[in-house]
Tab-separated table of C-alpha atoms and ligand atoms in Angstrom:
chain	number	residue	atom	x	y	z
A	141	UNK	CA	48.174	36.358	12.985
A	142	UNK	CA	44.281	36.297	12.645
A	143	UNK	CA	44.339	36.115	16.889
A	144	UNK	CA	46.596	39.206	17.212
A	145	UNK	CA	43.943	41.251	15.210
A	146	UNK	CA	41.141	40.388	16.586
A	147	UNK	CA	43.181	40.862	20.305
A	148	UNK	CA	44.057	43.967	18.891
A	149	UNK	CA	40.197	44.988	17.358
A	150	UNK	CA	39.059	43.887	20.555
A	151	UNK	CA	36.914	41.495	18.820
A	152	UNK	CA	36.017	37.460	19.993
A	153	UNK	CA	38.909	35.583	19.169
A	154	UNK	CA	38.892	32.342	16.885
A	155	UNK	CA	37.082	29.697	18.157
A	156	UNK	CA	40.090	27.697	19.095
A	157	UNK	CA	41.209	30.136	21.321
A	158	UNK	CA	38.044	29.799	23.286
A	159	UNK	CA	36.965	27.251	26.035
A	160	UNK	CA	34.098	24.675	24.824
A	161	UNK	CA	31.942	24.597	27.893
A	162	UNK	CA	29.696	20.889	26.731
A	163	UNK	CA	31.319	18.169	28.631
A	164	UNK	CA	32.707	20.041	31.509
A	165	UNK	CA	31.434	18.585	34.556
A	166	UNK	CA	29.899	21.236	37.717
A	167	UNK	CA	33.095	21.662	39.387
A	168	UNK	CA	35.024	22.665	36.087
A	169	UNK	CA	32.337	24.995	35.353
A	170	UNK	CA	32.896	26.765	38.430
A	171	UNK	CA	36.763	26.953	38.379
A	172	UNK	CA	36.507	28.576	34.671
A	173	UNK	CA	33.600	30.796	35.631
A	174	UNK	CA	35.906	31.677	38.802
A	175	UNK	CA	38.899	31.664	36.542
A	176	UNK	CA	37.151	34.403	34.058
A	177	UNK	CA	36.342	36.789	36.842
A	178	UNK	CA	32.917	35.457	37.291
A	179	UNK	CA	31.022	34.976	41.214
A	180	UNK	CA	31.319	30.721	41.887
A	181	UNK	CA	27.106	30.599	41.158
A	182	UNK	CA	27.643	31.179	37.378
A	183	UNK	CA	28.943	27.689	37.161
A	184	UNK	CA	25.709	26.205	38.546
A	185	UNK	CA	23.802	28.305	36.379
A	186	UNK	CA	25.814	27.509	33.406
A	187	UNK	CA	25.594	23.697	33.683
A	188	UNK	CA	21.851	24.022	34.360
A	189	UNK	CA	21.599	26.179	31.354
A	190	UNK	CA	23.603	23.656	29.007
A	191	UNK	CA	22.610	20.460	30.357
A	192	UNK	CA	19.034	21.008	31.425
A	193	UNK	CA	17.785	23.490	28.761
A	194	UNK	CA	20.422	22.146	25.910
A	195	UNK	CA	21.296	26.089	25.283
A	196	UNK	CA	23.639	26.699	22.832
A	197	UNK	CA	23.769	30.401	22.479
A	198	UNK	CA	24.921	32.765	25.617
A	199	UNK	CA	22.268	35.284	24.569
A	200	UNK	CA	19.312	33.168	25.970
A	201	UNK	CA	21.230	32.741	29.495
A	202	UNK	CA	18.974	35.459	31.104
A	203	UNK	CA	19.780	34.855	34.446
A	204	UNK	CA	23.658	35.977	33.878
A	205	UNK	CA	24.308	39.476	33.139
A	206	UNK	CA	24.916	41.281	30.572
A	207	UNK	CA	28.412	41.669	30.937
A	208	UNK	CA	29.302	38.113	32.148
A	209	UNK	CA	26.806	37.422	28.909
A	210	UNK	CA	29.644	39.233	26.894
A	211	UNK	CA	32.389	37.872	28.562
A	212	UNK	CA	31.081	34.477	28.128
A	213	UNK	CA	30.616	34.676	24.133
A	214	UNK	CA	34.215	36.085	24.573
A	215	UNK	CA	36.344	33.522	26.107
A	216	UNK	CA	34.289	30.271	25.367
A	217	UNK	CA	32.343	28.027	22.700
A	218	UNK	CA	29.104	25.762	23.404
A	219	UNK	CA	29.263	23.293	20.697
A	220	UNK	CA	26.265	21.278	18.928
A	221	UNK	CA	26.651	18.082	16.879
A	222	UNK	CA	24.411	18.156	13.282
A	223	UNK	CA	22.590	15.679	12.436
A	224	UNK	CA	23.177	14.214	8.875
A	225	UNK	CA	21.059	11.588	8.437
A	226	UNK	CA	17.772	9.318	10.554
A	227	UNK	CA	16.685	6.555	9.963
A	228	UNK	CA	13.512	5.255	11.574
A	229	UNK	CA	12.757	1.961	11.969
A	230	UNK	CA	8.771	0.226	12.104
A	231	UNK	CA	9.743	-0.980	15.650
A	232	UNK	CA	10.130	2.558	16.354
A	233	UNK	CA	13.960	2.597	16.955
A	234	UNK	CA	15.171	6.020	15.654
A	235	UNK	CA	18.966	5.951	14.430
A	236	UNK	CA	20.799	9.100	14.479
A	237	UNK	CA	23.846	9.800	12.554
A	238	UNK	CA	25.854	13.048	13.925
A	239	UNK	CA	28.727	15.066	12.332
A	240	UNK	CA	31.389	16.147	14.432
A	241	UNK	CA	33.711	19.470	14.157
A	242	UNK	CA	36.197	17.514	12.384
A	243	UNK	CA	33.612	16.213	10.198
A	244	UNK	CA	33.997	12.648	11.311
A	245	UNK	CA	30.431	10.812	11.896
A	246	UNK	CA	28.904	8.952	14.964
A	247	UNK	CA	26.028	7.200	15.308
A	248	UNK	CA	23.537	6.888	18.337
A	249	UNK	CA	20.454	4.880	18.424
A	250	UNK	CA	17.156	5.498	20.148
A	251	UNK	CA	15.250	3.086	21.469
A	252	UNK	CA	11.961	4.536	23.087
A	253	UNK	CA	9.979	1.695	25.374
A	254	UNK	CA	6.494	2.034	27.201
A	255	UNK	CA	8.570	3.570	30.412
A	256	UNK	CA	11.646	4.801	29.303
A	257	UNK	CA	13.529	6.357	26.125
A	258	UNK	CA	17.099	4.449	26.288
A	259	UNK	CA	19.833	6.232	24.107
A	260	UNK	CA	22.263	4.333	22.705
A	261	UNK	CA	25.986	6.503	23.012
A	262	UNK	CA	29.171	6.470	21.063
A	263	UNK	CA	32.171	6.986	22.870
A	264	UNK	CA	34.896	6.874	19.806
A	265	UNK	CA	35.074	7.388	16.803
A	266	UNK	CA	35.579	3.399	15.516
A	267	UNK	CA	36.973	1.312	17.920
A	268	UNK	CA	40.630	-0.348	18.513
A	269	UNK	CA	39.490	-3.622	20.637
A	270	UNK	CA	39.148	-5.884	17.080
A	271	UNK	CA	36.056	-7.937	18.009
A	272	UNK	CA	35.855	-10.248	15.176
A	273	UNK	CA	31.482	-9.762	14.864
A	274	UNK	CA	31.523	-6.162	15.540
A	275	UNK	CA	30.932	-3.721	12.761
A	276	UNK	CA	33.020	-1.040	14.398
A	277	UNK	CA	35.448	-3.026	14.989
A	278	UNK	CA	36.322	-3.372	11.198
A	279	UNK	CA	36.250	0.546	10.814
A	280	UNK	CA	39.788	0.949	13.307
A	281	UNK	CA	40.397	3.924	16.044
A	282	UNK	CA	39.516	7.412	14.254
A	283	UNK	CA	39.361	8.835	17.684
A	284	UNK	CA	38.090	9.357	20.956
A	285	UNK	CA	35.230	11.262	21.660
A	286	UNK	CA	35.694	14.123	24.089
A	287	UNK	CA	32.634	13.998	26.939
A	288	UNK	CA	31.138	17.437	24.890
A	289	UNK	CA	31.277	14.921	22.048
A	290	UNK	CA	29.975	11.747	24.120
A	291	UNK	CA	26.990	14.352	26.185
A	292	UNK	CA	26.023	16.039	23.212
A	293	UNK	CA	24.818	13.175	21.755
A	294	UNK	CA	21.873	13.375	24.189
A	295	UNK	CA	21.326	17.346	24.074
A	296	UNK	CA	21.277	16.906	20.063
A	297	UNK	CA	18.323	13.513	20.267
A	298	UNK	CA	16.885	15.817	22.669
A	299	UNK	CA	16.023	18.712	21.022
A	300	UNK	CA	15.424	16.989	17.332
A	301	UNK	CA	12.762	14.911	19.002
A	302	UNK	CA	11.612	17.172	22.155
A	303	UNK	CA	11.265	14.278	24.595
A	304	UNK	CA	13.815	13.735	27.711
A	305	UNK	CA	15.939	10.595	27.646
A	306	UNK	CA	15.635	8.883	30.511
A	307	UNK	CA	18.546	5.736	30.174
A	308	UNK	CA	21.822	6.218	28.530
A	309	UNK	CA	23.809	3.350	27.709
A	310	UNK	CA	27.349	3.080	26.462
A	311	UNK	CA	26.557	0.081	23.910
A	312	UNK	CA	27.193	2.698	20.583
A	313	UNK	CA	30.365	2.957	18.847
A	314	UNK	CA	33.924	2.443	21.076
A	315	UNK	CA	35.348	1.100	23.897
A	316	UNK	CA	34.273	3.219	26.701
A	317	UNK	CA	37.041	2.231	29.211
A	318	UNK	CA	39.624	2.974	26.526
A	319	UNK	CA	38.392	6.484	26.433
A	320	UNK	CA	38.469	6.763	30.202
A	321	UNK	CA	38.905	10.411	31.222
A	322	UNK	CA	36.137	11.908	28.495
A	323	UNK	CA	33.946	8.934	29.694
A	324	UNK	CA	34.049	9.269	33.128
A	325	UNK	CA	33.463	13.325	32.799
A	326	UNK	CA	30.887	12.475	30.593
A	327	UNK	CA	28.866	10.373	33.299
A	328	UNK	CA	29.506	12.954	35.471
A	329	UNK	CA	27.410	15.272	33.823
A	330	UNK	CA	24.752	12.929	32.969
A	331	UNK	CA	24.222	11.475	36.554
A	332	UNK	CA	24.687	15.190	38.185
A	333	UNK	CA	21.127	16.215	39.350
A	334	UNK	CA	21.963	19.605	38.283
A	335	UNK	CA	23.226	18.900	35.150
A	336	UNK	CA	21.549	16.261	33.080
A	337	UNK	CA	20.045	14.554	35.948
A	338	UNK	CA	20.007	10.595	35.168
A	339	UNK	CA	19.495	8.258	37.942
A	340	UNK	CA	23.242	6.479	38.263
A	341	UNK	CA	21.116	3.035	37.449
A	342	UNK	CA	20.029	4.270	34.386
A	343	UNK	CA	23.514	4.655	33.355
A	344	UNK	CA	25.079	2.334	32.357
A	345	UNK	CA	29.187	1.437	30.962
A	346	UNK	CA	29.483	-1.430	28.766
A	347	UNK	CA	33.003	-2.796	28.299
A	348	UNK	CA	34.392	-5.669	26.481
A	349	UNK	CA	36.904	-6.214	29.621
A	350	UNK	CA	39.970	-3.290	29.940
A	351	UNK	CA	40.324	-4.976	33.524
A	352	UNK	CA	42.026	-2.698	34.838
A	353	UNK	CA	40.282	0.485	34.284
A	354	UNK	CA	36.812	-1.661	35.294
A	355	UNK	CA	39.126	-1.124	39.020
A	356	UNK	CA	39.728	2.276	38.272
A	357	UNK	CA	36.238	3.158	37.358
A	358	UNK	CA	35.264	1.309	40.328
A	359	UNK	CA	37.455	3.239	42.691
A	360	UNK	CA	36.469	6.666	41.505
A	361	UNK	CA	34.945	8.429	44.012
A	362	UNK	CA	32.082	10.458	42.946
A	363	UNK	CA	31.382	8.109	39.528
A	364	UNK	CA	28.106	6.845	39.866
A	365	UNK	CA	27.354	4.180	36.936
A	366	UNK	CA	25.991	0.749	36.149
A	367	UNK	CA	28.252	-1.983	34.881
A	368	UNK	CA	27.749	-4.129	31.889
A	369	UNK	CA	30.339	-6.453	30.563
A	370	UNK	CA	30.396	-8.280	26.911
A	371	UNK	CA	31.412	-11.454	28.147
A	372	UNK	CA	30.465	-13.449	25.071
A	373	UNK	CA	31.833	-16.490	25.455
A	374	UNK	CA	32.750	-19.414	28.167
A	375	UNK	CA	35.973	-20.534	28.088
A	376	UNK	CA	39.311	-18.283	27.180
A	377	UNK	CA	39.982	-20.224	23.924
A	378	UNK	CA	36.715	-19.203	22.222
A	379	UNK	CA	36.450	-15.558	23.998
A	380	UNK	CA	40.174	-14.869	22.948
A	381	UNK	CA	39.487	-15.788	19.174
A	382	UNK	CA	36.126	-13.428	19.306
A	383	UNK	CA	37.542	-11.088	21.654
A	384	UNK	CA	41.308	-10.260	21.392
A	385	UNK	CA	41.409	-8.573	24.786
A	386	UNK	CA	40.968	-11.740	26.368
A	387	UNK	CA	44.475	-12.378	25.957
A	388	UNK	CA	45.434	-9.955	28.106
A	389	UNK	CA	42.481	-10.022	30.296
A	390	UNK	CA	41.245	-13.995	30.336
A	391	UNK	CA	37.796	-14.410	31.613
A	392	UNK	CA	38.656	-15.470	35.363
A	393	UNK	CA	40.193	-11.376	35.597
A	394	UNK	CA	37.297	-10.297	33.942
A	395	UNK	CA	34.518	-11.902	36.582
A	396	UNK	CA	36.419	-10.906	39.393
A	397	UNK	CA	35.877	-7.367	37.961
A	398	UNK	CA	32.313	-7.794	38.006
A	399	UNK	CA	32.649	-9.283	41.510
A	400	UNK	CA	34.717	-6.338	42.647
A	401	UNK	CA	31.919	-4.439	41.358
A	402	UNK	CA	28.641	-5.421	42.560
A	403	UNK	CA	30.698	-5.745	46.120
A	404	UNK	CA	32.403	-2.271	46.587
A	405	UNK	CA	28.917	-0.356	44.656
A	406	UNK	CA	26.860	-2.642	46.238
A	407	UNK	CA	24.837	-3.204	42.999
A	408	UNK	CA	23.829	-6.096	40.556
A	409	UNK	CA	26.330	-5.682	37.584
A	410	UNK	CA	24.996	-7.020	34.043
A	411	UNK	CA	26.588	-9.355	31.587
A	412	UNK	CA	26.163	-8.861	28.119
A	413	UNK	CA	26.367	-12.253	26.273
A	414	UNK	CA	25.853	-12.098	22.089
A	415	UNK	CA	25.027	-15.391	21.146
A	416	UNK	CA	26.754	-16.465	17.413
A	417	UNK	CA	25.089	-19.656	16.283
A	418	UNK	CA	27.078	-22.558	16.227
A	419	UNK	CA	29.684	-20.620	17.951
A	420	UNK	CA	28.988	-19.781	21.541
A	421	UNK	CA	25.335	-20.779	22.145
A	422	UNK	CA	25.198	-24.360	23.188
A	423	UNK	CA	24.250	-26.410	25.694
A	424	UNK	CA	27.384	-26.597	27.169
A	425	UNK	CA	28.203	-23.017	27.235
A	426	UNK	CA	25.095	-22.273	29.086
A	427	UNK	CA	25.801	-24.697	31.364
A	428	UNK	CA	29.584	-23.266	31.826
A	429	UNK	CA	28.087	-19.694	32.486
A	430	UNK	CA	25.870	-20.548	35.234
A	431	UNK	CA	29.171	-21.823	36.670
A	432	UNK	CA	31.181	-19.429	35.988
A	433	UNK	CA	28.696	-16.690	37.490
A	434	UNK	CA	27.814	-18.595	40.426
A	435	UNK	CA	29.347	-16.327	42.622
A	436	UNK	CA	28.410	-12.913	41.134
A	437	UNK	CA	25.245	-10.867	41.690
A	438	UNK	CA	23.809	-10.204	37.988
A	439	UNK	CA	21.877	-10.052	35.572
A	440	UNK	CA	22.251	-11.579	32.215
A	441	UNK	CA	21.252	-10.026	28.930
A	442	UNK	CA	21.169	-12.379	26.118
A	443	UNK	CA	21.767	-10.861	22.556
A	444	UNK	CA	20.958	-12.556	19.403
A	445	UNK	CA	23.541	-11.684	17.158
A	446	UNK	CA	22.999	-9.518	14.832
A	447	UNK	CA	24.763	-10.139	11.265
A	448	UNK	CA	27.371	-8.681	9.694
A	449	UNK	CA	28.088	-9.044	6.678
A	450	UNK	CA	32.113	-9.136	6.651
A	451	UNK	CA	31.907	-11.258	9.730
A	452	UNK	CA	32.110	-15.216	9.704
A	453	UNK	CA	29.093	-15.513	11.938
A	454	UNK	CA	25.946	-16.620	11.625
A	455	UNK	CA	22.250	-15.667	14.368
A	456	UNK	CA	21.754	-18.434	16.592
A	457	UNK	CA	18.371	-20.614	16.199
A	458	UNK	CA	15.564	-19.656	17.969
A	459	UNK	CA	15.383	-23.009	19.746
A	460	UNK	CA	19.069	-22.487	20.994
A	461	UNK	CA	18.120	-19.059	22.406
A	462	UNK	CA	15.376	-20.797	24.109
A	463	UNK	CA	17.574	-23.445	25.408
A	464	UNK	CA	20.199	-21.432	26.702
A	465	UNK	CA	17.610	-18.954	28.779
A	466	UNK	CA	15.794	-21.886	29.848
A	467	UNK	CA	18.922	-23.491	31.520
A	468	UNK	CA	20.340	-19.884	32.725
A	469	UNK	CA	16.756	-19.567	34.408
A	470	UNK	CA	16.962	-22.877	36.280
A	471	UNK	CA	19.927	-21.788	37.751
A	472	UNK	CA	18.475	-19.060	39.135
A	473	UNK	CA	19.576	-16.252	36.803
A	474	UNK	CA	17.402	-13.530	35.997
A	475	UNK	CA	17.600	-13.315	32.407
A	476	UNK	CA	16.593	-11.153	29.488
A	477	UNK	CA	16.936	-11.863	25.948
A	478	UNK	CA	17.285	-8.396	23.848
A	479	UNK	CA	14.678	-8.052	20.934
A	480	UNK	CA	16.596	-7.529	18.112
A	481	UNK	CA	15.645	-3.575	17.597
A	482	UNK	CA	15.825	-1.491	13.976
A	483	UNK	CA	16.582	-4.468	11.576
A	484	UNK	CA	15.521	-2.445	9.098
A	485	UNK	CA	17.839	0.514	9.625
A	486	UNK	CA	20.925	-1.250	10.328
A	487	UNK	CA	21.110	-0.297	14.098
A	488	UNK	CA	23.213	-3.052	14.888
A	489	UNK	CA	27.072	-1.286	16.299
A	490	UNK	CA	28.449	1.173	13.319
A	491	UNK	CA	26.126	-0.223	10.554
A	492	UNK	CA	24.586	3.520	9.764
A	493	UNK	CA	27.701	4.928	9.472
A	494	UNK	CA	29.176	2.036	7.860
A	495	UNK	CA	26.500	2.450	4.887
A	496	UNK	CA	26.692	6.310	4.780
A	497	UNK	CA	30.937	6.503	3.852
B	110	SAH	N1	32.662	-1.648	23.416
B	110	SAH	C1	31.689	-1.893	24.408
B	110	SAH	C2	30.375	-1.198	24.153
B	110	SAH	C3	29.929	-1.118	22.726
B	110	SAH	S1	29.461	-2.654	21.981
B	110	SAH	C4	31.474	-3.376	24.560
B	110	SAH	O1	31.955	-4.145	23.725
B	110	SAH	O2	30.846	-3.753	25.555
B	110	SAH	C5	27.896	-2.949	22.783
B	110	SAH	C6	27.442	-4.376	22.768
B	110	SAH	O3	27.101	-4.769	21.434
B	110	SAH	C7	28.466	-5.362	23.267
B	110	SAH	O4	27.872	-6.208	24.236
B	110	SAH	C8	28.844	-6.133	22.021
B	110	SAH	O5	29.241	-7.446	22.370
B	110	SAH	C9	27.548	-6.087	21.230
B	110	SAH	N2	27.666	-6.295	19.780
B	110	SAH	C10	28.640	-5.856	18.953
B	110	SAH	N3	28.386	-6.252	17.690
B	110	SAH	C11	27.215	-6.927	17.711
B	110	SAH	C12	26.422	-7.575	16.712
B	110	SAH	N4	26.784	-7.571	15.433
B	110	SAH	N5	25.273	-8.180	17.096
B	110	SAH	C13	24.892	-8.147	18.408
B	110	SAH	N6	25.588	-7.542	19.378
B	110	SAH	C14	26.747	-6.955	19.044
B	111	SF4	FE1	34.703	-2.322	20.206
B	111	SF4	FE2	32.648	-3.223	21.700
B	111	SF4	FE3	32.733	-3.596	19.024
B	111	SF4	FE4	34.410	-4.939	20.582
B	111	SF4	S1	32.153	-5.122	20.580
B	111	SF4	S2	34.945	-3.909	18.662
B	111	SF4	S3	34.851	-3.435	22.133
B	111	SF4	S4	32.578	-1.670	20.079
C-alpha cells in the first residue's frame, strides 16, 4: 500500500524496494547502473565512490550528474553499520561491536602493528560449525552476513578511526566457506584495485575445513585470496571431538586442500593451529604435524588458546608453546606464535558480543 503511494506521489519508494549498492562487486555495479538507464562508467565511479571514499550519501557523488544523482537516491540504498560499543585494549587492539539493519550485532577487531592495521571480519552472524573452544560457536547460526554486511565492516573501522586498513582477515565471527557467495563477493571488492584495493596476500580466508568449497574457492576464477586453515589438532580422533566437521572432512581431505591450494595459486597457504593445554600441544603432536605437513608449502601460526569460560579447556604452558615451535622449527617450518592480543577486552572470537546480550 505505502509503495503504491509513494509510486503514485512520485516520491522514493521504501527502502526495501530499493537496491543496496555496499557489497556489489565492479561488474554488478555496472549492470545496475546500465540496468537504470545510466552510461557503463557510472559503475566505476560508483564503486570508487563507496569503496574508496566510504560515501554513504548520493549527494556528495559530484562527479555523477544531477539527474543520475536523483535517480540514484531513487532506485537504491548505501547502507552503514553503527557502532554500539569499543572497547580498547592497553595493547592497542581496538574491538568494535556493529549493529546491523535487523538489529543483530557483530563484532570486528582491530589490530594495528608497526606496518600494517589488520582487521579482524565477521562473516555470520554466530556460527553453525560447533567447535567445542569457540565462543561463537556456543551462540548457534543467527545468519549470514551479506558481503555489504561483511565490507562494511571495514568502511565503518575506517571512518570511526580515519586510518586505511591495510590486511583483512576472515578470523571474526562465522564460517566463511559456509557463507560462500556473500564471501567470495565480498573479497571481490576488497582485493579490486578500484574498489577497496587490498593486495590479494593481505587477504586472507580462514576456514575450519568445508573441503569442498576450499575446491570451489580455489577454482574461482577471478578470486584472489590467501588461505588459512584451523587445523587444530593431529590425528582425526582428537580434531573430530574439537572440531565436528572433521567427521565429514577428516584431516587427510583437509591437507590435500591446502596442497591443492598452494599448487593451483601458486602460494604458501597458512595453518592455523590453537594449542589447548593438555589437549593438543604435546610433544607428540608436534612431531605428527611436521609429518603430516611435510609435503605442503606453509606457514604455521601457533595460537595460544584463549579461554573460555563455558569451554572445558585450559591455555597451554609456556614451556609447551616453546617446545612445540622449537620442534616445528627444526623441521624446517617457518613458524609464528600469535601474541595473545586485547585480553583485556575480550577479543578472543564472539566474546564482545557475548558480554553485551
Ligand atoms: N571459522 C573460521 C574463522 C573464524 S575462527 C575458522 O574456524 O577458521 C578464527 C580462528 O580463531 C580459528 O583458527 C579458530 O580455531 C580460532 N579460535 C577460535 N576460538 C578460539 C579461542 N578461544 N582461542 C584461540 N583461538 C580461537
Ligand atoms: Fe565457527 Fe571458526 Fe568458531 Fe569453529 S572456530 S565455531 S568454525 S568461528
Amino acid at each position: 500500500m505505502n509503495l503504491a503511494i509513494s509510486e503514485i506521489d512520485g516520491g522514493v519508494p521504501p527502502a526495501a524496494a530499493r537496491t543496496e549498492l555496499l557489497g556489489l562487486t565492479r561488474d554488478e555495479l555496472t549492470a545496475f547502473a546500465v540496468a537504470h538507464g545510466m552510461r557503463p562508467f557510472r559503475g566505476q565511479q560508483l564503486g570508487e565512490w563507496l569503496y574508496r571514499h566510504g560515501a554513504s550519501d548520493f549527494a556528495t557523488m559530484t562527479n555523477i550528474n544531477g539527474v543520475d544523482r536523483a535517480r540514484l537516491a531513487e532506485v537504491a540504498t548505501i547502507s552503514a553499520l553503527t557502532v554500539r560499543r569499543e572497547e580498547r585494549s592497553s595493547d592497542g587492539t581496538r574491538k568494535f561491536l556493529f549493529a546491523l539493519a535487523d538489529h543483530r550485532t557483530v563484532e570486528t577487531v582491530l589490530i594495528p602493528e608497526e606496518e600494517r592495521r589488520t582487521l579482524c571480519l565477521s562473516t555470520q552472524v554466530g556460527c553453525a560449525m560447533g567447535c567445542g573452544f569457540c565462543l561463537t560457536a556456543q551462540q548457534g547460526l543467527e545468519r549470514h552476513l551479506t558481503a555489504g554486511e561483511i565490507v562494511g565492516q571495514l568502511l565503518a573501522v575506517q571512518r570511526l578511526t580515519g586510518e586505511r586498513v591495510t590486511n583483512a582477515v576472515f578470523m571474526g565471527m562465522g564460517e566463511p566457506l559456509h557463507n560462500f557467495e556473500q564471501v567470495v563477493r565480498a573479497v571481490q571488492v576488497l582485493t579490486d584495485d578500484r574498489a577497496i584495493g587490498l593486495s590479494a596476500r593481505r587477504v586472507t580466508v580462514s576456514t575450519s575445513g568445508l573441503v569442498p568449497r576450499i575446491h570451489d574457492l580455489i577454482a574461482a576464477k577471478g578470486v584472489r585470496f590467501a588461505l588459512a586453515v584451523s587445523l587444530n589438532a593431529t590425528t582425526d580422533a582428537v580434531r573430530d571431538a574439537l572440531m565436528p566437521v572433521n567427521r565429514r572432512y577428516p584431516i587427510r581431505d583437509l591437507i590435500s586442500a591446502l596442497e591443492a591450494y598452494s599448487r593451483e595459486r601458486r602460494d604458501m597457504g597458512f595453518v592455523e593451529y590453537v594449542l589447548l593445554g593438555g589437549v593438543n600441544d604435546t610433544v607428540a603432536d608436534a612431531h605428527r604435524l611436521a609429518t603430516l605437513l611435510r609435503r605442503v608449502r606453509c606457514k604455521i601460526n601457533l595460537i595460544p588458546y584463549n579461554a573460555v569460560a563455558s569451554a572445558p579447556y585450559a591455555p597451554p604452558a609456556a614451556e609447551a608453546v616453546e617446545s612445540f615451535r622449537q620442534i616445528l622449527l627444526a623441521q624446517g617450518y617457518s613458524v609464528f606464535v600469535r601474541k595473545p592480543r586485547g585480553q583485556d577486552i575480550r577479543a578472543a572470537c564472539g566474546q564482545l558480543r557475548q558480554a553485551t546480550g
